[in-house]
Tab-separated table of C-alpha atoms in Angstrom:
chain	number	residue	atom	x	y	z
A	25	UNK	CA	83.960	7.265	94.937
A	26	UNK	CA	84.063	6.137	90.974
A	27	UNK	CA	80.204	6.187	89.361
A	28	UNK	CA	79.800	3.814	87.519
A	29	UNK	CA	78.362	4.664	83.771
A	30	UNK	CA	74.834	3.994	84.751
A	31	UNK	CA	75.434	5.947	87.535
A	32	UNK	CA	76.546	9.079	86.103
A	33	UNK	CA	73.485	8.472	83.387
A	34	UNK	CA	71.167	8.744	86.188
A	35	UNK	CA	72.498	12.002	87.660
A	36	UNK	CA	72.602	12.955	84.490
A	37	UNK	CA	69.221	12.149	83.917
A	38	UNK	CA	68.027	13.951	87.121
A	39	UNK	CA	69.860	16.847	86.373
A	40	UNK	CA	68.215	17.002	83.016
A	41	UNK	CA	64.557	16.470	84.376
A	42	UNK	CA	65.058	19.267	86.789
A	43	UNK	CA	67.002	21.666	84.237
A	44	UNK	CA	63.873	21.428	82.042
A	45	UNK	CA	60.733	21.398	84.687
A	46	UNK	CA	62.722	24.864	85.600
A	47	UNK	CA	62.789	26.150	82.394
A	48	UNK	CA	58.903	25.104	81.340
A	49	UNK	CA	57.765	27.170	84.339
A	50	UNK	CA	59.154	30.415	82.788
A	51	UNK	CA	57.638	29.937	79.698
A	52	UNK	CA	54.191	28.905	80.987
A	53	UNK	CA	54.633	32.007	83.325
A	54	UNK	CA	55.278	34.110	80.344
A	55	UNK	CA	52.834	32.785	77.986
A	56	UNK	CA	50.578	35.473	78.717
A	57	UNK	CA	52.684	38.000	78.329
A	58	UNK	CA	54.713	37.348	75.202
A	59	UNK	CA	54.000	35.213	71.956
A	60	UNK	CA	54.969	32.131	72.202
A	61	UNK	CA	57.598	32.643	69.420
A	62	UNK	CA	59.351	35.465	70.419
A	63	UNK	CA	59.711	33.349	73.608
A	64	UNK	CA	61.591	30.680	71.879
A	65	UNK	CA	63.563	33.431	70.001
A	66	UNK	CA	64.827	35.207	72.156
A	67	UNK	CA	66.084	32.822	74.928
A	68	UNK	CA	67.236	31.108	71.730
A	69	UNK	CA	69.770	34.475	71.276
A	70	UNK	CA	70.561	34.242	74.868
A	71	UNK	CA	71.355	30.534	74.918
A	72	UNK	CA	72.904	29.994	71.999
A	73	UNK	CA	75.454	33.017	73.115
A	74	UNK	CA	75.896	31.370	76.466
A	75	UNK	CA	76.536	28.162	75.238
A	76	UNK	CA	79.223	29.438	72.757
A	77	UNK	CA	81.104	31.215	75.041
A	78	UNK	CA	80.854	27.815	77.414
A	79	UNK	CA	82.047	25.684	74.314
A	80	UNK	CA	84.970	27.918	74.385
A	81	UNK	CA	85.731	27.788	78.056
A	82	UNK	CA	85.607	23.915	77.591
A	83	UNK	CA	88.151	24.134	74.412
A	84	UNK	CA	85.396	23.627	71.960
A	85	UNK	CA	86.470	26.134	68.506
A	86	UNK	CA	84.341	24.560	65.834
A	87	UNK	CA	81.071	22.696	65.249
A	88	UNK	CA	82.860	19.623	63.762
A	89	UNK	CA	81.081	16.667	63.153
A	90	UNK	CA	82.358	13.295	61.963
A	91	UNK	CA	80.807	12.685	58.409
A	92	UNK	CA	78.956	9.722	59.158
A	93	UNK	CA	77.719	11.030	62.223
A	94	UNK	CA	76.054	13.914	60.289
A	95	UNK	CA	72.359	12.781	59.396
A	96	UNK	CA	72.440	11.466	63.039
A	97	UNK	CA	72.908	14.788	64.225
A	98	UNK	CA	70.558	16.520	61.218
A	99	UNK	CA	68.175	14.108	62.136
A	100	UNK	CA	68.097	14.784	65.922
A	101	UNK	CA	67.957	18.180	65.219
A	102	UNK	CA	64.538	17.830	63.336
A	103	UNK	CA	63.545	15.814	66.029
A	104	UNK	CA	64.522	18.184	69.036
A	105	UNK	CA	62.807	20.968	67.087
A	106	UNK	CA	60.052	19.584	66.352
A	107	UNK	CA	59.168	18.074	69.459
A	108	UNK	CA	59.704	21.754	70.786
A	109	UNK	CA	57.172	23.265	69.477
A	110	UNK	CA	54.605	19.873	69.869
A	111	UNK	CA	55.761	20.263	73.732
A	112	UNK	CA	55.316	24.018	74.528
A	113	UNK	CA	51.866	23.825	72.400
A	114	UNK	CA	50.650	21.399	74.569
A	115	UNK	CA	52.299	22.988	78.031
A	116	UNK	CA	50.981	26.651	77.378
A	117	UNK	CA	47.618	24.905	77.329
A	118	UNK	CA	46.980	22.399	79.808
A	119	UNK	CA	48.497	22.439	83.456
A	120	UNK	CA	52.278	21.750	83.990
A	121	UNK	CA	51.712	18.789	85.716
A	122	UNK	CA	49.482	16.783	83.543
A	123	UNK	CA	51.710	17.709	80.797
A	124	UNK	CA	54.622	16.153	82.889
A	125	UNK	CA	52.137	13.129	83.612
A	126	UNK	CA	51.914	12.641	79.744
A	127	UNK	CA	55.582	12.693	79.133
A	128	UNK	CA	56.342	10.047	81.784
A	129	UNK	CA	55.222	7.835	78.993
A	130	UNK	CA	58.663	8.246	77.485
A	131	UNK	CA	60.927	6.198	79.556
A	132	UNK	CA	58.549	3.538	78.352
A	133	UNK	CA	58.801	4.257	74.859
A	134	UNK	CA	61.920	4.644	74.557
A	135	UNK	CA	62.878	1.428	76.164
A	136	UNK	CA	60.736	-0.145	73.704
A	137	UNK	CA	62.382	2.242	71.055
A	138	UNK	CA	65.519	0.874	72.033
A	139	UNK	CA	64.569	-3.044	71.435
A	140	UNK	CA	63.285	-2.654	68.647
A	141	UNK	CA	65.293	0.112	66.718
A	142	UNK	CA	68.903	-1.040	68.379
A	143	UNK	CA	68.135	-4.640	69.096
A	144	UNK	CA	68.810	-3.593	72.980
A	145	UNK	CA	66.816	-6.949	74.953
A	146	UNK	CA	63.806	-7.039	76.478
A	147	UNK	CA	62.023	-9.667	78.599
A	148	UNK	CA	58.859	-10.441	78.538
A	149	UNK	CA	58.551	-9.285	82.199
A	150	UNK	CA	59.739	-5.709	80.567
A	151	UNK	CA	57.478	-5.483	77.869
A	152	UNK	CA	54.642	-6.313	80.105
A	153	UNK	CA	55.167	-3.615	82.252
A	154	UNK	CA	55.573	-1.191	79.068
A	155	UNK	CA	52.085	-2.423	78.254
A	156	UNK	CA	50.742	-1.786	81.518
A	157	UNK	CA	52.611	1.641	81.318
A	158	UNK	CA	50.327	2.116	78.315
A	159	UNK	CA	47.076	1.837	80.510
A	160	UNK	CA	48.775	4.911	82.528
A	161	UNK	CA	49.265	6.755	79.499
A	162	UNK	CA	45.449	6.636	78.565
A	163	UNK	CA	44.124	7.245	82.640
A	164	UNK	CA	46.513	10.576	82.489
A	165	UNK	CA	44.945	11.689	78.694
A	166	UNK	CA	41.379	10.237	79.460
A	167	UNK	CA	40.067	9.561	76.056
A	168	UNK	CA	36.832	10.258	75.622
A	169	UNK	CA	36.491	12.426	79.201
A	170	UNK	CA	36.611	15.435	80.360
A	171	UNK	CA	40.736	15.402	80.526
A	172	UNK	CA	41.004	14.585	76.888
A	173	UNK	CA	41.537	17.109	74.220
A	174	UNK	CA	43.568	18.061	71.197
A	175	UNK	CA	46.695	19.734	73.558
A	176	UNK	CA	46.917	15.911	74.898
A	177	UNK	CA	47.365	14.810	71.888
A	178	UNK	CA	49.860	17.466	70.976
A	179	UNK	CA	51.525	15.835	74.040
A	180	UNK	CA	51.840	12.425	73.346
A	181	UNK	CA	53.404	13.572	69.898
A	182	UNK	CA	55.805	15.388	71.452
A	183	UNK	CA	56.568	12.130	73.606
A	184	UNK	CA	56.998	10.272	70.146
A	185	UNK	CA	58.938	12.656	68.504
A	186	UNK	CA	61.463	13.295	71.733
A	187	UNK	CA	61.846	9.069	71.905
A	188	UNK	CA	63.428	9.466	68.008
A	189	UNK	CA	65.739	12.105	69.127
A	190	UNK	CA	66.951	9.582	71.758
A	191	UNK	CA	67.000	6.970	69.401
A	192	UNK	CA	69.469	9.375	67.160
A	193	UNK	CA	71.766	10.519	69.971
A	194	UNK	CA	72.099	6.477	70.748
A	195	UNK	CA	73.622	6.167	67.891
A	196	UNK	CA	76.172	8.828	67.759
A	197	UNK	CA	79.996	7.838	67.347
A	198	UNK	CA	82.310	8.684	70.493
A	199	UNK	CA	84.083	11.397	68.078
A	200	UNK	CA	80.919	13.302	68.473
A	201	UNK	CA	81.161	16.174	70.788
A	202	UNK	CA	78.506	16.509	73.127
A	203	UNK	CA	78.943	20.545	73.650
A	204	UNK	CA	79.253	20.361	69.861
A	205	UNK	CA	75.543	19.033	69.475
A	206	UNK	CA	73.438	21.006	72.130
A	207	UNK	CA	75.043	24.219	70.499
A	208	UNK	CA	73.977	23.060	67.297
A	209	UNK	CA	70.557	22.213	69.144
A	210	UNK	CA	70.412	25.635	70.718
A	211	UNK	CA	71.106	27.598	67.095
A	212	UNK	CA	68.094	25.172	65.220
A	213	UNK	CA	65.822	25.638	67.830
A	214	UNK	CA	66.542	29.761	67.430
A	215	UNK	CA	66.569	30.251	63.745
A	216	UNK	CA	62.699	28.358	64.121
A	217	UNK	CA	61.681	30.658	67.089
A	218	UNK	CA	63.079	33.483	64.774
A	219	UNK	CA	61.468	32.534	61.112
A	220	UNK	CA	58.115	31.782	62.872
A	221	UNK	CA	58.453	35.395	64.593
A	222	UNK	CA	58.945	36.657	60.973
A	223	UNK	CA	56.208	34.688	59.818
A	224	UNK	CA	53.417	35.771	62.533
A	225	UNK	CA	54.401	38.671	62.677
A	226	UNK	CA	53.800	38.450	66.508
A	227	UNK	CA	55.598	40.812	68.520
A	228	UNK	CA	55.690	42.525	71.968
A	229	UNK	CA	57.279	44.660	74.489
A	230	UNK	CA	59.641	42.938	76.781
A	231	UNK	CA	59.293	44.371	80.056
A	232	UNK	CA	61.742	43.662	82.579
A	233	UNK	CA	59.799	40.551	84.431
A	234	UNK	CA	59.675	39.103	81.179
A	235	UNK	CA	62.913	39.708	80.465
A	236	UNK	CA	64.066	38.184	83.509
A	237	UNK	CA	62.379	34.983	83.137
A	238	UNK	CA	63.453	34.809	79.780
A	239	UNK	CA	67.202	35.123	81.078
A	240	UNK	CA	66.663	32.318	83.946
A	241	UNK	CA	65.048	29.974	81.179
A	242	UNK	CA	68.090	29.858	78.768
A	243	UNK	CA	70.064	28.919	81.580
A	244	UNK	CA	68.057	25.806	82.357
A	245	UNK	CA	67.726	25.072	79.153
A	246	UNK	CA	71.504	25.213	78.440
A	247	UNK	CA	71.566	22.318	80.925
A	248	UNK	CA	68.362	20.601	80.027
A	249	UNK	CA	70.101	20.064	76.385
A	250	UNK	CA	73.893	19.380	77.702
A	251	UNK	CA	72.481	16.522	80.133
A	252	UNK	CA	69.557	14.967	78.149
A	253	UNK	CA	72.365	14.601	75.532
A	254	UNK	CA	75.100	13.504	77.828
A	255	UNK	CA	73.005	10.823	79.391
A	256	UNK	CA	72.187	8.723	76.223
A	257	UNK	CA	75.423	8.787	76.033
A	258	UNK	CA	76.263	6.748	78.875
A	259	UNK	CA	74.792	3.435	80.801
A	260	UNK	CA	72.068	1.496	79.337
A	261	UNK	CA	68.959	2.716	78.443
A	262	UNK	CA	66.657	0.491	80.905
A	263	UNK	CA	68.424	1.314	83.326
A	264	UNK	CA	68.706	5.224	83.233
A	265	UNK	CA	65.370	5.644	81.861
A	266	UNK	CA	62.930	5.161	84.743
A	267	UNK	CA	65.008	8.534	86.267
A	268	UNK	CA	62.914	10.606	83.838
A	269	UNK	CA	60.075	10.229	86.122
A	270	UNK	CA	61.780	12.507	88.444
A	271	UNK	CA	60.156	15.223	85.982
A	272	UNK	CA	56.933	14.677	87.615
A	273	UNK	CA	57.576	15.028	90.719
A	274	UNK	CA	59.316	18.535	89.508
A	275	UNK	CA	56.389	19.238	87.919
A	276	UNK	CA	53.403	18.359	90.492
A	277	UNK	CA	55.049	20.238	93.367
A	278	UNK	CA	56.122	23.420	90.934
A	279	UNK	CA	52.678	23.248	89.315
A	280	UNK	CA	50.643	23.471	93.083
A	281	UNK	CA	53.651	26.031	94.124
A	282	UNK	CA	53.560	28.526	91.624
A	283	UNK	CA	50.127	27.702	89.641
A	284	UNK	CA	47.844	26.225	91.977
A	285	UNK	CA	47.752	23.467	89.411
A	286	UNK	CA	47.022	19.870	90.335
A	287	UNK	CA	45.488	16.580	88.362
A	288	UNK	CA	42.917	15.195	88.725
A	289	UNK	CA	42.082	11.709	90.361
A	290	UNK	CA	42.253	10.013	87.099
A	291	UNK	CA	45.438	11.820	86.103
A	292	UNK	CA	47.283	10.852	89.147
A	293	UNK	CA	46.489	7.264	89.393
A	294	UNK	CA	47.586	6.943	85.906
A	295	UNK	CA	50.947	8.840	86.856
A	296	UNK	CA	51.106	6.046	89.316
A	297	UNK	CA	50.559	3.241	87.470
A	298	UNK	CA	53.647	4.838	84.830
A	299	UNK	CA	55.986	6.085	87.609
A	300	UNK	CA	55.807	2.100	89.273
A	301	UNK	CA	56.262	0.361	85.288
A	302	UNK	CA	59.328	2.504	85.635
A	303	UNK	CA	60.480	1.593	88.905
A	304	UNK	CA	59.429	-2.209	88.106
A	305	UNK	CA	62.099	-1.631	85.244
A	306	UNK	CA	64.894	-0.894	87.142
A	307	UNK	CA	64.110	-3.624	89.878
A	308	UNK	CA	64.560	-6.050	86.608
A	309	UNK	CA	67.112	-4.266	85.129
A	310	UNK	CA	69.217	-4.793	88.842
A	311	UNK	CA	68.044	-8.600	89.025
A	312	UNK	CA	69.253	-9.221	85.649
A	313	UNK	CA	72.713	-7.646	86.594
A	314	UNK	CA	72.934	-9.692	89.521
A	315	UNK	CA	72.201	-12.732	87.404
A	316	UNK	CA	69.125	-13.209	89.017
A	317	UNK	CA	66.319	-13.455	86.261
């Protein structure tokens, strides 16, 4: 059977959403044993080693990047770094799922992203339910209540700052590779974990649990930053978006499995009103296909 591009951009997707939920469970397990950091340094060493040697399996021998896709790629960078260390900030101190619940903002935002920065349409059905997606957003970080605090914040920047990198890979020629970029990802996001080590000064033993889960967590993340780059790359984006809610439902059953973690009523029924915007999305996104409306 042939997949059609929108297709393979919502496998993609899924396998993306997965490859990361994975991954944020061995950090949060190991956030109380190692600084946060050292964390990001050293499956840094161990990813970036992996993915070279995979780059070179796949016939990948230099990081070459057409020259006016190079602030594209510079600027993505920034963004994927930066909405790193907004992301594990925020998931090192608040439970995995309403982290998660937060984040399924971003199939909304970038949607809207993509209207408004890339002149991709929207009805006005669409940008209702982004609206309404909106109301979600503020049930799952509860201004004002108990739920709300400065790591939900934290959050929601990371949201914003993960919808730019989106907005950069969009844009990327088809002479850029996409190995080519999540190695240069995977080195960034290193040399930070590494400087900031250097910085802090933070530093401990790695015993061999931690070790371990340090090992399993480059390997999702060498997939979490293959796919999520692959899939902008493919499809449209109001179509493939509303798969990133598949995160949450990673998230809320890992979260009760392995942390005994789940939100609140407030939390969830905002999760709910996000996860069905999404789905609403696609149901329009089919109609308008068919010709429908």
């Amino acid at each position: 059977m042939i997949l059609t591009p929108n297709m393979r951009g919502a496998g993609f997707m899924m396998a993306s959403m997965a490859a990361f939920t994975f991954n944020d469970v061995c950090v949060k397990l190991l956030a109380g044993t190692l600084p946060l950091m050292q964390i990001v340094f050293l499956r840094g060493i161990l990813t970036v080693g992996m993915m070279i040697g995979l780059a070179r399996v796949m016939g990948l021998r230099r990081l070459t990047i057409p020259r006016g896709d190079r602030w594209l790629v510079a600027g993505r960078t920034g963004a994927e770094v930066a909405s790193m260390v907004a992301f594990l900030i925020a998931l090192i101190n608040m439970p995995i799922a309403n982290v998660s619940a937060v984040m399924a903002a971003l199939p909304l935002t970038v949607t809207l992203a993509g209207a408004v920065v890339l002149n991709e349409p929207v009805g006005w059905k669409r940008l209702s339910a982004i609206l309404v997606g909106m109301i979600g957003v503020l049930l799952i970080v509860q201004p004002g209540g108990d739920g709300f605090n400065a790591y939900s914040l934290v959050a929601l920047i990371a949201v914003i700052l993960i919808t730019a990198r989106e907005m950069f890979t969009r844009r990327f020629s088809a002479e850029v590779p996409s190995m080519a970029v999540a190695v240069i990802t995977a080195l960034s996001v290193c040399a930070f974990g590494g400087i900031a080590t250097l910085v802090t000064g933070e530093w401990a033993p790695v015993e061999p649990r931690a070790g371990a889960l340090v090992a399993i967590a480059a390997v999702f993340i060498i997939g979490g930053y293959v796919f999520s780059i692959m899939v902008m790359r493919v499809g449209e984006i109001g179509f493939v978006a509303p798969f990133r809610y598949t995160m949450l439902i990673w998230a809320l059953v890992l979260g009760w499995l392995v942390f005994g973690d789940w939100p609140n009523a407030f939390t969830q029924a905002g999760a709910v009103i996000v996860v069905a915007t999404g789905v609403f999305t696609l149901y329009r996104e089919r109609r308008v296909r068919q010709g429908d409306g």
